[in-house]
CSV table of C-alpha atoms in Angstrom, one decimal:
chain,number,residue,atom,x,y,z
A,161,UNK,CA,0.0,0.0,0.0
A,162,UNK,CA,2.9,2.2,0.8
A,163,UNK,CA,4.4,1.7,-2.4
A,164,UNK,CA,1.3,3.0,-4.5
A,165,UNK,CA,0.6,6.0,-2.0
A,166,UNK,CA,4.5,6.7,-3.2
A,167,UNK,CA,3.8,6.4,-7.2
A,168,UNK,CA,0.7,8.4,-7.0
A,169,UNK,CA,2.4,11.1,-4.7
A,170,UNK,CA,5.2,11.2,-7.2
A,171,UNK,CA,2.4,11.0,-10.6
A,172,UNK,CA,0.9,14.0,-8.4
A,173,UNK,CA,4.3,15.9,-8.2
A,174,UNK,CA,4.8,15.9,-11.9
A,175,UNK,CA,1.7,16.9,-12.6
A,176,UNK,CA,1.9,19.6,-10.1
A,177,UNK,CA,5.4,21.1,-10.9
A,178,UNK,CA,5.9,20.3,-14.7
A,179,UNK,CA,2.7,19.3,-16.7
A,180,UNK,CA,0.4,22.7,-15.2
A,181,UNK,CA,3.0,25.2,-15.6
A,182,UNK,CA,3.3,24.2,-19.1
A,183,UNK,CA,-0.2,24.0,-19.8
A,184,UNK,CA,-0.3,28.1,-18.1
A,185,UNK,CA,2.6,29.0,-20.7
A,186,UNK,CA,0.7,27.6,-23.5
A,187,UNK,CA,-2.2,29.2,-22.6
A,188,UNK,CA,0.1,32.7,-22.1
A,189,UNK,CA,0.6,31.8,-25.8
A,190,UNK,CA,-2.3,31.5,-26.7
A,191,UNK,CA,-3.7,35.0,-24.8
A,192,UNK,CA,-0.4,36.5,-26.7
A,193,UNK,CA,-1.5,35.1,-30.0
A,194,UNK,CA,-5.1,36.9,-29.8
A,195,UNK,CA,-3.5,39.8,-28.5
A,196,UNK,CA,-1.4,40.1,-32.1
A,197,UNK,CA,-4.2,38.9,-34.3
A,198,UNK,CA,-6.5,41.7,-32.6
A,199,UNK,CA,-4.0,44.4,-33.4
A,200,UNK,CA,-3.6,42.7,-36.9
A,201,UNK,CA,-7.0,42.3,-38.2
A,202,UNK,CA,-8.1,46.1,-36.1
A,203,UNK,CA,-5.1,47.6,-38.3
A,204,UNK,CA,-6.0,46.1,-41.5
A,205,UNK,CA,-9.7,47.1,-41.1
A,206,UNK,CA,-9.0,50.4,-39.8
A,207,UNK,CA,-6.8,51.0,-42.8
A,208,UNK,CA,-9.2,49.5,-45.4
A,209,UNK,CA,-12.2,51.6,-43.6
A,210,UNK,CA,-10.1,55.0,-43.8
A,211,UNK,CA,-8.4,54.0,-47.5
A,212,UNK,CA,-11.5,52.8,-49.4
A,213,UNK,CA,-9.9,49.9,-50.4
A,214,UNK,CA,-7.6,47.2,-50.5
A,215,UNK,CA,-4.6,46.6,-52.1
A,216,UNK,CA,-2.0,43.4,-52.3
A,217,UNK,CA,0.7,44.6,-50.2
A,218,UNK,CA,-1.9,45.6,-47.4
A,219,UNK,CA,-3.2,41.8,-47.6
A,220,UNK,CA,-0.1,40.3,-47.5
A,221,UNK,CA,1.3,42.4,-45.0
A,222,UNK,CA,-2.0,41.6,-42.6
A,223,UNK,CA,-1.3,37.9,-43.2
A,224,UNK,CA,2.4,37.9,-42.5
A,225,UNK,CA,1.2,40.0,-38.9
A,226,UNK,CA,-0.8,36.9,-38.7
A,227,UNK,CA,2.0,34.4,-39.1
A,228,UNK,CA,4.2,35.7,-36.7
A,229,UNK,CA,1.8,33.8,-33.7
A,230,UNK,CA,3.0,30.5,-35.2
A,231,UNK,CA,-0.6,29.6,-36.1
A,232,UNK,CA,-2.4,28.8,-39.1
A,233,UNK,CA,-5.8,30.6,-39.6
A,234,UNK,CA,-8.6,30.7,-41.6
A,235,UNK,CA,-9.5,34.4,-42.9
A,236,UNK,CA,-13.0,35.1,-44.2
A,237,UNK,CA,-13.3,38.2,-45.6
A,238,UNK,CA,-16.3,40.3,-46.3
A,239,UNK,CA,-17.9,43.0,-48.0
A,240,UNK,CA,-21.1,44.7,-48.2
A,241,UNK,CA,-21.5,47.1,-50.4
A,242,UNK,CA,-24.5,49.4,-50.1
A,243,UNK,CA,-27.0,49.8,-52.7
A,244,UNK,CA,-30.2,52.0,-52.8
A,245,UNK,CA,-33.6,50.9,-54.5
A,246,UNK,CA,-36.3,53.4,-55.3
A,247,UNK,CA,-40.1,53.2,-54.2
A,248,UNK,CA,-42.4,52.8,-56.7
A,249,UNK,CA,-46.0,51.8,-56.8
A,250,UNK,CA,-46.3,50.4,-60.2
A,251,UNK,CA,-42.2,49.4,-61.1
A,252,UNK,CA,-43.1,49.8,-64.5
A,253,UNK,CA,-44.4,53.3,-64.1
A,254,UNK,CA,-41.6,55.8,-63.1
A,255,UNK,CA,-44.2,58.4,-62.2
A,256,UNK,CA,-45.6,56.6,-59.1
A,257,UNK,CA,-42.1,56.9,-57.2
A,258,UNK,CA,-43.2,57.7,-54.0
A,259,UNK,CA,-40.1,59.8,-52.8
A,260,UNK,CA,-38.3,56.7,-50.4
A,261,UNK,CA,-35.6,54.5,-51.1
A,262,UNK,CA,-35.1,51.0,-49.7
A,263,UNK,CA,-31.4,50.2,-48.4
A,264,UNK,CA,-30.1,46.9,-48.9
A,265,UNK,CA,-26.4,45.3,-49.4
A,266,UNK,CA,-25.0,43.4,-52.0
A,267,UNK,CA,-22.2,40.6,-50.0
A,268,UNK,CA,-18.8,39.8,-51.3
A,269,UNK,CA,-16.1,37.2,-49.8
A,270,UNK,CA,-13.3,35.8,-49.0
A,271,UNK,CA,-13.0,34.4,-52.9
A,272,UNK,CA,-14.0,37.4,-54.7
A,273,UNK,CA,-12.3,39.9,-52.8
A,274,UNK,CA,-8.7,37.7,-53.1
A,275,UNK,CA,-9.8,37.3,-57.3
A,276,UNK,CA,-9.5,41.2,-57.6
A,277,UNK,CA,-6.7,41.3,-55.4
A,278,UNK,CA,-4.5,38.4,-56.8
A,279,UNK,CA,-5.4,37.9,-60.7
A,280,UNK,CA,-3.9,35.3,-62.9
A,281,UNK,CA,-3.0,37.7,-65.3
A,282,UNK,CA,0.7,38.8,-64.0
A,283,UNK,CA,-0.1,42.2,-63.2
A,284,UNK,CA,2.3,44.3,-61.3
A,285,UNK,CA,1.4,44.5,-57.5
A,286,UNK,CA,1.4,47.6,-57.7
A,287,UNK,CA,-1.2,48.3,-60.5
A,288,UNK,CA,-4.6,49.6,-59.5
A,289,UNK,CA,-6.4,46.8,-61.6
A,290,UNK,CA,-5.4,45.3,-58.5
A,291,UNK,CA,-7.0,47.1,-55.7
A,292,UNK,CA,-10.5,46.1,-54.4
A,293,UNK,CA,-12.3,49.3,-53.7
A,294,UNK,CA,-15.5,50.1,-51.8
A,295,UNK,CA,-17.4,53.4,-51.4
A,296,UNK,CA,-18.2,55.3,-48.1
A,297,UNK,CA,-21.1,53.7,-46.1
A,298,UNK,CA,-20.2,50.6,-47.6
A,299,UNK,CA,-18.9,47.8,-44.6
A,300,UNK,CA,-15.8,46.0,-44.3
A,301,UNK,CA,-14.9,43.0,-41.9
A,302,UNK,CA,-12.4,39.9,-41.1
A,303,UNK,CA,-13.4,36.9,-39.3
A,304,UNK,CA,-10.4,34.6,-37.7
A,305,UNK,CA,-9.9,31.1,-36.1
A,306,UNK,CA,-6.9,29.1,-35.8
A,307,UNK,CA,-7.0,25.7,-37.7
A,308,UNK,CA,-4.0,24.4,-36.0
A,309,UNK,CA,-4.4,22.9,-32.7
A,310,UNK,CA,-2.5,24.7,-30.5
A,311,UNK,CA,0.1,23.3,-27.6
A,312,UNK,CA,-2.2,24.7,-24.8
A,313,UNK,CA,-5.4,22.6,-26.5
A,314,UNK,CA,-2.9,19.4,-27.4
A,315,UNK,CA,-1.9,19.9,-23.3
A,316,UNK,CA,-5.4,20.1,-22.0
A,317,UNK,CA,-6.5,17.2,-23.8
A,318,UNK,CA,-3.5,15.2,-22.7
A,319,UNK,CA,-3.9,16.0,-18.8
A,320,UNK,CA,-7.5,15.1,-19.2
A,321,UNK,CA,-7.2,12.7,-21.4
A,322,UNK,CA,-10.1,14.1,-23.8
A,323,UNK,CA,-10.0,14.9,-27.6
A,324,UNK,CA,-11.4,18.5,-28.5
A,325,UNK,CA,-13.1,18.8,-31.2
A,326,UNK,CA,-13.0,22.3,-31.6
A,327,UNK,CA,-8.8,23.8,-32.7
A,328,UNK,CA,-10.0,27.4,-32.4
A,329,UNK,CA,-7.6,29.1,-28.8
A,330,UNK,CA,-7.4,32.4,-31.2
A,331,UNK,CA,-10.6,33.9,-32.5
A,332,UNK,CA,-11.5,37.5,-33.4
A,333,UNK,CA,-14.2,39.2,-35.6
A,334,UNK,CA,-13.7,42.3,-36.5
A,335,UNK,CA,-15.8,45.1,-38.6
A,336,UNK,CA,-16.8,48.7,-40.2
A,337,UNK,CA,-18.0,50.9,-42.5
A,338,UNK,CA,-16.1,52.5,-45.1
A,339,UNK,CA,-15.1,55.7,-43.9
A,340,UNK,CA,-13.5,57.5,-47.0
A,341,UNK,CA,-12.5,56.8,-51.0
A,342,UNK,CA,-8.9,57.8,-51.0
A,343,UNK,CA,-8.5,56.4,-54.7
């Protein structure tokens, strides 16, 4: 009996000095992380809200920001660009406008926006074919998740011997409306 009281002390003592400090410095890593992809994706939008649009270099300079946290993300970009429909009784009469417009927004993503921005034409990156634009009032926003799974997740699911399903430590959303057309 004394001889397993002295294995599980010495299981406990492991656990206590090695295995949960490590699991609190991954999980400082992990607070770190969202701490740069906040500033990251709050700098990119900021900048596309006060610029009007996006260009290559202000892409790949987001996602290299992103990179330096050692984690691989999914980036879902999106657009909505406002559009204005007039009120009319009878469509097919323009004299029945009743004075109103309807607001609505017309979506673009991740795909569409990265199509503009990265053709397969070989266009300098510096050309302005090359520069998504959007017009004041329009809104701009990122939406982030790890697709790694990170040490302080692979930890946690060791000490308690479980399998998360979900990878994401680092999330962030982030979004605004277009603020300028500097273009």
């Amino acid at each position: 009996m004394k001889y397993i009281t002295g294995i599980f002390a010495a299981l406990l003592a492991v656990l206590l000095l090695f295995m949960y400090p490590l699991y609190e410095q991954a999980r400082s890593q992990d607070k770190i992380a969202n701490a740069i992809v906040q500033g990251a994706a709050t700098h990119f939008i900021d900048s596309v809200r006060t610029k009007g649009y996006i260009t290559p270099q202000m892409y790949e300079e987001f996602n290299t920001k992103l990179a330096a946290t050692g984690n691989q993300y999914d980036v879902q970009l999106e657009h909505l660009h406002k559009r204005y429909n007039p009120d009319y009784n009878d469509p097919a009469n323009p004299l029945t406008f009743q004075g109103s417009f309807t607001t609505f927004y017309d979506g673009f993503y991740t795909e569409q926006i990265l199509a503009v921005l990265f053709p397969d034409n070989g266009r300098s990156p510096e050309d302005a074919a090359r520069r998504y634009t959007m017009e004041v009032g329009d809104y701009i926003g990122v939406k982030l998740k790890n697709v790694n799974r990170t040490a302080a997740v692979q930890l946690w699911d060791f000490l308690m011997n479980d399998n998360t399903e979900e990878n994401a430590a680092v999330l962030m959303n982030y979004e605004g409306m277009i603020l300028n057309e500097d273009y």
